[in-house]
């Protein structure tokens, strides 16, 4: 026994002291990211969006295209609906002669009806825009 080994227990005593697990250390797997939470594809997609690569730009362009498609579709429906009212009153003059509380129907329909209708259309458009954004975020997170 050398003087460097003076304070160390002998090998058989060490195994008895540490037990079986001490003699063979368990292997531990070290990973950079937890694979159950996010996949590599989602991380790569987020990086492409942040760095504004061609793929990230394409994803953002698709989101904008969806938003514009919804906006133009709803605007077209509102435009057609609002333009049909005066045309209907012009083509069917008997409707213009009807009165409620002394006010002609065309004045009521053209003066008061568009406000709740436009409020409802705005609510529907906001819901669609939020749905498109939610779908985009879900697609990026996959």
Coordinates of N, CA and C in Angstrom, one line a residue:
X1 N 0.8 -1.2 0.0 CA 0.0 0.0 0.0 C 0.9 1.2 0.0
X2 N 0.6 2.1 -0.9 CA 1.4 3.3 -1.0 C 0.9 4.4 -0.1
X3 N 1.6 5.5 0.0 CA 1.1 6.5 0.9 C 0.0 7.3 0.3
X4 N -0.2 7.2 -1.1 CA -1.3 7.9 -1.8 C -2.6 7.1 -1.5
X5 N -2.6 5.9 -1.3 CA -3.7 5.0 -1.1 C -4.1 5.0 0.4
X6 N -3.5 5.7 1.2 CA -3.6 5.6 2.7 C -5.1 5.9 3.1
X7 N -5.7 6.9 2.6 CA -7.1 7.3 3.1 C -8.2 6.6 2.3
X8 N -7.9 5.8 1.3 CA -9.0 5.2 0.5 C -9.3 3.8 0.9
X9 N -10.6 3.5 1.0 CA -10.9 2.1 1.3 C -10.4 1.1 0.2
X10 N -10.2 -0.1 0.6 CA -9.8 -1.1 -0.4 C -11.0 -1.4 -1.2
X11 N -10.8 -1.9 -2.5 CA -11.9 -2.2 -3.4 C -13.0 -3.0 -2.9
X12 N -12.7 -4.2 -2.2 CA -13.9 -4.9 -1.7 C -14.7 -4.2 -0.7
X13 N -14.0 -3.4 0.2 CA -14.7 -2.6 1.2 C -15.5 -1.5 0.6
X14 N -15.0 -0.9 -0.5 CA -15.7 0.2 -1.2 C -17.0 -0.3 -1.8
X15 N -17.0 -1.5 -2.5 CA -18.2 -2.1 -3.0 C -19.2 -2.4 -2.0
X16 N -18.8 -2.8 -0.8 CA -19.7 -3.1 0.2 C -20.3 -1.8 0.8
X17 N -19.5 -0.8 0.8 CA -19.9 0.5 1.3 C -20.9 1.2 0.4
X18 N -20.6 1.2 -0.9 CA -21.5 1.8 -1.9 C -22.7 1.0 -2.4
X19 N -22.6 -0.3 -2.2 CA -23.6 -1.2 -2.7 C -23.4 -1.5 -4.2
X20 N -24.4 -2.3 -4.7 CA -24.2 -2.7 -6.1 C -24.3 -1.5 -7.1
X21 N -25.2 -0.5 -6.8 CA -25.4 0.6 -7.7 C -24.2 1.5 -7.8
X22 N -23.5 1.5 -6.7 CA -22.3 2.4 -6.6 C -21.2 1.9 -7.5
X23 N -21.1 0.6 -7.7 CA -20.0 0.0 -8.5 C -20.3 0.3 -10.0
X24 N -21.5 0.3 -10.4 CA -21.8 0.5 -11.8 C -22.7 1.8 -11.8
X25 N -22.2 2.9 -12.2 CA -23.1 4.1 -12.3 C -24.1 4.0 -13.4
X26 N -25.3 4.4 -13.1 CA -26.3 4.3 -14.1 C -26.1 5.4 -15.2
X27 N -26.4 5.0 -16.4 CA -26.2 5.9 -17.5 C -27.3 6.9 -17.6
X28 N -27.0 8.1 -17.9 CA -28.0 9.2 -17.9 C -28.0 9.8 -19.3
X29 N -29.2 9.9 -19.9 CA -29.3 10.4 -21.2 C -29.5 11.9 -21.1
X30 N -28.7 12.7 -21.8 CA -28.7 14.2 -21.8 C -29.2 14.6 -23.1
X31 N -30.3 15.4 -23.1 CA -30.9 15.9 -24.3 C -31.0 17.4 -24.2
X32 N -30.9 18.1 -25.4 CA -31.0 19.6 -25.3 C -32.4 20.1 -25.1
X33 N -33.4 19.4 -25.7 CA -34.8 19.8 -25.5 C -35.7 18.6 -25.3
X34 N -36.8 18.8 -24.6 CA -37.7 17.7 -24.4 C -38.5 17.5 -25.6
X35 N -38.4 16.3 -26.2 CA -39.0 16.0 -27.4 C -40.5 15.8 -27.3
X36 N -41.1 15.6 -26.1 CA -42.5 15.4 -25.9 C -43.3 16.8 -26.0
X37 N -42.6 17.9 -25.7 CA -43.3 19.1 -25.8 C -43.4 19.7 -27.2
X38 N -42.3 19.8 -27.8 CA -42.3 20.4 -29.2 C -41.4 19.6 -30.1
X39 N -41.9 19.5 -31.3 CA -41.1 18.8 -32.3 C -40.0 19.7 -32.9
X40 N -39.1 19.1 -33.6 CA -38.0 19.9 -34.2 C -38.6 20.7 -35.4
X41 N -39.7 20.2 -36.0 CA -40.3 20.9 -37.1 C -40.9 22.2 -36.6
X42 N -41.5 22.2 -35.4 CA -42.1 23.5 -34.9 C -41.1 24.5 -34.6
X43 N -40.0 24.0 -34.0 CA -38.9 24.9 -33.7 C -38.3 25.5 -34.9
X44 N -38.1 24.7 -35.9 CA -37.5 25.1 -37.2 C -38.5 26.1 -37.8
X45 N -39.8 25.9 -37.8 CA -40.7 26.8 -38.4 C -40.7 28.2 -37.7
X46 N -40.6 28.1 -36.3 CA -40.6 29.4 -35.6 C -39.3 30.2 -35.9
X47 N -38.2 29.5 -36.0 CA -36.9 30.1 -36.4 C -37.0 30.7 -37.8
X48 N -37.7 30.0 -38.7 CA -37.8 30.5 -40.1 C -38.7 31.8 -40.1
X49 N -39.7 31.8 -39.2 CA -40.6 33.0 -39.1 C -39.8 34.2 -38.6
X50 N -39.0 33.9 -37.5 CA -38.3 35.0 -36.9 C -37.2 35.5 -37.8
X51 N -36.5 34.7 -38.5 CA -35.4 35.1 -39.3 C -35.9 35.6 -40.7
X52 N -37.1 35.5 -41.0 CA -37.8 35.9 -42.2 C -37.1 35.3 -43.4
X53 N -37.0 33.9 -43.4 CA -36.5 33.2 -44.5 C -37.6 33.1 -45.5
X54 N -37.3 32.5 -46.7 CA -38.3 32.4 -47.7 C -39.5 31.5 -47.3
X55 N -39.2 30.5 -46.5 CA -40.3 29.7 -46.0 C -41.2 30.5 -45.0
X56 N -40.5 31.2 -44.1 CA -41.3 32.1 -43.2 C -42.1 33.1 -43.9
X57 N -41.5 33.7 -44.9 CA -42.3 34.7 -45.7 C -43.5 34.1 -46.4
X58 N -43.3 32.9 -46.9 CA -44.4 32.2 -47.6 C -45.5 31.9 -46.6
X59 N -45.2 31.5 -45.4 CA -46.2 31.2 -44.3 C -47.0 32.5 -44.0
X60 N -46.3 33.6 -43.8 CA -46.9 34.8 -43.5 C -47.8 35.3 -44.7
X61 N -47.3 35.2 -45.9 CA -48.0 35.6 -47.1 C -49.3 34.8 -47.1
X62 N -49.3 33.5 -46.8 CA -50.5 32.7 -46.8 C -51.5 33.1 -45.8
X63 N -51.0 33.5 -44.6 CA -51.9 34.0 -43.6 C -52.6 35.3 -44.1
X64 N -51.8 36.2 -44.7 CA -52.3 37.5 -45.2 C -53.3 37.2 -46.3
X65 N -53.0 36.3 -47.1 CA -53.9 35.9 -48.2 C -55.2 35.4 -47.7
X66 N -55.2 34.6 -46.7 CA -56.5 34.1 -46.0 C -57.3 35.3 -45.5
X67 N -56.6 36.2 -44.8 CA -57.2 37.3 -44.2 C -57.9 38.2 -45.3
X68 N -57.1 38.5 -46.3 CA -57.7 39.3 -47.4 C -58.9 38.6 -48.1
X69 N -58.8 37.3 -48.3 CA -59.9 36.6 -48.9 C -61.1 36.7 -48.1
X70 N -61.0 36.6 -46.8 CA -62.2 36.8 -45.9 C -62.7 38.2 -45.9
X71 N -61.8 39.2 -45.9 CA -62.2 40.6 -45.9 C -62.9 40.9 -47.2
X72 N -62.4 40.5 -48.4 CA -63.0 40.8 -49.6 C -64.3 40.1 -49.8
X73 N -64.4 38.9 -49.3 CA -65.7 38.1 -49.4 C -66.8 38.8 -48.6
X74 N -66.5 39.2 -47.3 CA -67.5 39.9 -46.5 C -67.8 41.2 -47.1
X75 N -66.8 42.0 -47.6 CA -67.1 43.3 -48.1 C -68.0 43.2 -49.4
X76 N -67.7 42.2 -50.2 CA -68.5 41.9 -51.4 C -70.0 41.6 -51.0
X77 N -70.2 40.8 -50.0 CA -71.5 40.5 -49.5 C -72.2 41.7 -49.0
X78 N -71.5 42.5 -48.2 CA -72.1 43.8 -47.6 C -72.5 44.7 -48.8
X79 N -71.6 44.9 -49.7 CA -71.8 45.8 -50.8 C -73.0 45.4 -51.7
X80 N -73.1 44.1 -52.0 CA -74.3 43.6 -52.7 C -75.5 43.8 -51.9
X81 N -75.5 43.4 -50.6 CA -76.7 43.6 -49.8 C -77.2 45.0 -49.7
X82 N -76.2 45.9 -49.5 CA -76.6 47.4 -49.3 C -77.0 48.0 -50.6
X83 N -76.4 47.5 -51.7 CA -76.8 48.1 -53.0 C -78.2 47.6 -53.5
X84 N -78.5 46.4 -53.1 CA -79.8 45.8 -53.5 C -81.0 46.5 -52.8
X85 N -80.8 47.1 -51.7 CA -81.9 47.8 -51.0 C -82.5 49.0 -51.8
X86 N -81.6 50.0 -52.2 CA -82.2 51.1 -53.0 C -82.7 50.6 -54.3
X87 N -82.0 49.7 -54.9 CA -82.5 49.2 -56.2 C -83.9 48.5 -56.1
X88 N -84.1 47.8 -55.0 CA -85.4 47.2 -54.7 C -86.5 48.3 -54.5
X89 N -86.2 49.3 -53.8 CA -87.1 50.4 -53.6 C -87.4 51.1 -54.9
X90 N -86.4 51.2 -55.7 CA -86.6 51.9 -57.0 C -87.5 51.0 -57.9
X91 N -87.2 49.8 -58.0 CA -88.0 48.9 -58.9 C -89.4 48.5 -58.4
X92 N -89.6 48.5 -57.1 CA -90.9 48.2 -56.5 C -91.3 49.4 -55.7
X93 N -91.9 50.4 -56.4 CA -92.3 51.7 -55.7 C -93.4 51.5 -54.7
X94 N -94.1 50.4 -54.7 CA -95.2 50.2 -53.7 C -94.6 50.0 -52.3
X95 N -93.4 49.5 -52.2 CA -92.8 49.4 -50.9 C -92.5 50.8 -50.3
X96 N -92.1 51.7 -51.2 CA -91.8 53.1 -50.7 C -93.0 53.8 -50.2
X97 N -94.2 53.4 -50.5 CA -95.4 54.1 -50.0 C -95.8 53.6 -48.6
X98 N -95.3 52.5 -48.1 CA -95.6 52.0 -46.8 C -94.9 52.9 -45.7
X99 N -95.7 53.0 -44.6 CA -95.1 53.9 -43.5 C -95.3 53.2 -42.2
X100 N -94.4 53.4 -41.3 CA -94.5 53.0 -39.9 C -94.3 54.2 -39.1
X101 N -95.3 54.5 -38.2 CA -95.3 55.7 -37.4 C -95.1 57.0 -38.2
X102 N -95.6 57.0 -39.4 CA -95.5 58.2 -40.2 C -94.1 58.3 -41.0
X103 N -93.3 57.3 -40.8 CA -91.9 57.4 -41.5 C -92.0 56.3 -42.6
X104 N -91.6 56.7 -43.8 CA -91.6 55.8 -44.9 C -90.6 54.6 -44.6
X105 N -90.9 53.4 -45.0 CA -90.1 52.2 -44.8 C -88.7 52.4 -45.4
X106 N -88.6 52.9 -46.7 CA -87.2 53.1 -47.2 C -86.3 53.9 -46.3
X107 N -86.8 55.0 -45.7 CA -86.0 55.8 -44.8 C -85.6 55.0 -43.6
X108 N -86.5 54.2 -43.0 CA -86.1 53.4 -41.9 C -85.1 52.3 -42.2
X109 N -85.3 51.6 -43.4 CA -84.4 50.5 -43.7 C -83.0 51.1 -44.1
X110 N -83.0 52.2 -44.9 CA -81.7 52.7 -45.3 C -81.0 53.5 -44.2
X111 N -81.8 54.1 -43.3 CA -81.2 55.0 -42.3 C -80.9 54.3 -41.0
X112 N -81.6 53.2 -40.6 CA -81.4 52.6 -39.3 C -80.9 51.1 -39.4
X113 N -81.3 50.4 -40.4 CA -81.0 49.0 -40.5 C -79.5 48.7 -40.8
X114 N -78.8 49.5 -41.5 CA -77.4 49.2 -41.8 C -76.5 49.1 -40.6
X115 N -76.8 49.9 -39.5 CA -75.9 50.0 -38.4 C -75.8 48.6 -37.6
X116 N -77.0 48.0 -37.2 CA -76.8 46.7 -36.6 C -76.3 45.6 -37.5
X117 N -76.6 45.7 -38.8 CA -76.1 44.8 -39.8 C -74.6 44.9 -39.9
X118 N -74.1 46.1 -40.0 CA -72.6 46.3 -40.1 C -71.9 45.9 -38.8
X119 N -72.5 46.1 -37.7 CA -71.9 45.7 -36.5 C -71.8 44.2 -36.4
X120 N -72.9 43.5 -36.9 CA -72.8 42.0 -36.9 C -71.8 41.5 -37.9
X121 N -71.7 42.2 -39.1 CA -70.7 41.8 -40.1 C -69.3 42.0 -39.5
X122 N -69.0 43.1 -38.8 CA -67.7 43.3 -38.2 C -67.4 42.3 -37.1
X123 N -68.4 41.8 -36.4 CA -68.2 40.8 -35.4 C -67.8 39.5 -36.0
X124 N -68.5 39.1 -37.1 CA -68.2 37.9 -37.9 C -66.8 38.0 -38.5
X125 N -66.4 39.1 -39.0 CA -65.1 39.2 -39.6 C -64.0 39.1 -38.5
X126 N -64.2 39.7 -37.4 CA -63.3 39.6 -36.3 C -63.1 38.1 -35.9
X127 N -64.2 37.4 -35.8 CA -64.1 36.0 -35.4 C -63.4 35.2 -36.5
X128 N -63.6 35.5 -37.8 CA -62.9 34.8 -38.8 C -61.4 35.1 -38.8
X129 N -61.1 36.3 -38.5 CA -59.6 36.7 -38.5 C -59.0 36.0 -37.3
X130 N -59.6 36.0 -36.2 CA -59.0 35.3 -35.0 C -58.9 33.8 -35.3
X131 N -59.9 33.2 -36.0 CA -59.8 31.8 -36.3 C -58.6 31.5 -37.3
X132 N -58.4 32.4 -38.3 CA -57.2 32.3 -39.2 C -55.9 32.4 -38.4
X133 N -55.8 33.3 -37.5 CA -54.6 33.4 -36.7 C -54.4 32.3 -35.8
X134 N -55.5 31.7 -35.2 CA -55.4 30.6 -34.3 C -54.9 29.3 -35.1
X135 N -55.5 29.2 -36.3 CA -55.0 28.1 -37.2 C -53.6 28.2 -37.6
X136 N -53.1 29.4 -37.8 CA -51.7 29.7 -38.2 C -50.8 29.3 -37.0
X137 N -51.2 29.7 -35.8 CA -50.4 29.4 -34.7 C -50.4 27.9 -34.4
X138 N -51.5 27.2 -34.6 CA -51.5 25.8 -34.4 C -50.7 25.1 -35.4
X139 N -50.7 25.6 -36.6 CA -49.9 25.0 -37.7 C -48.4 25.1 -37.4
X140 N -48.0 26.3 -36.9 CA -46.6 26.5 -36.6 C -46.2 25.7 -35.4
X141 N -47.1 25.5 -34.4 CA -46.7 24.7 -33.2 C -46.7 23.2 -33.5
X142 N -47.3 22.7 -34.6 CA -47.2 21.3 -34.9 C -45.9 20.8 -35.2

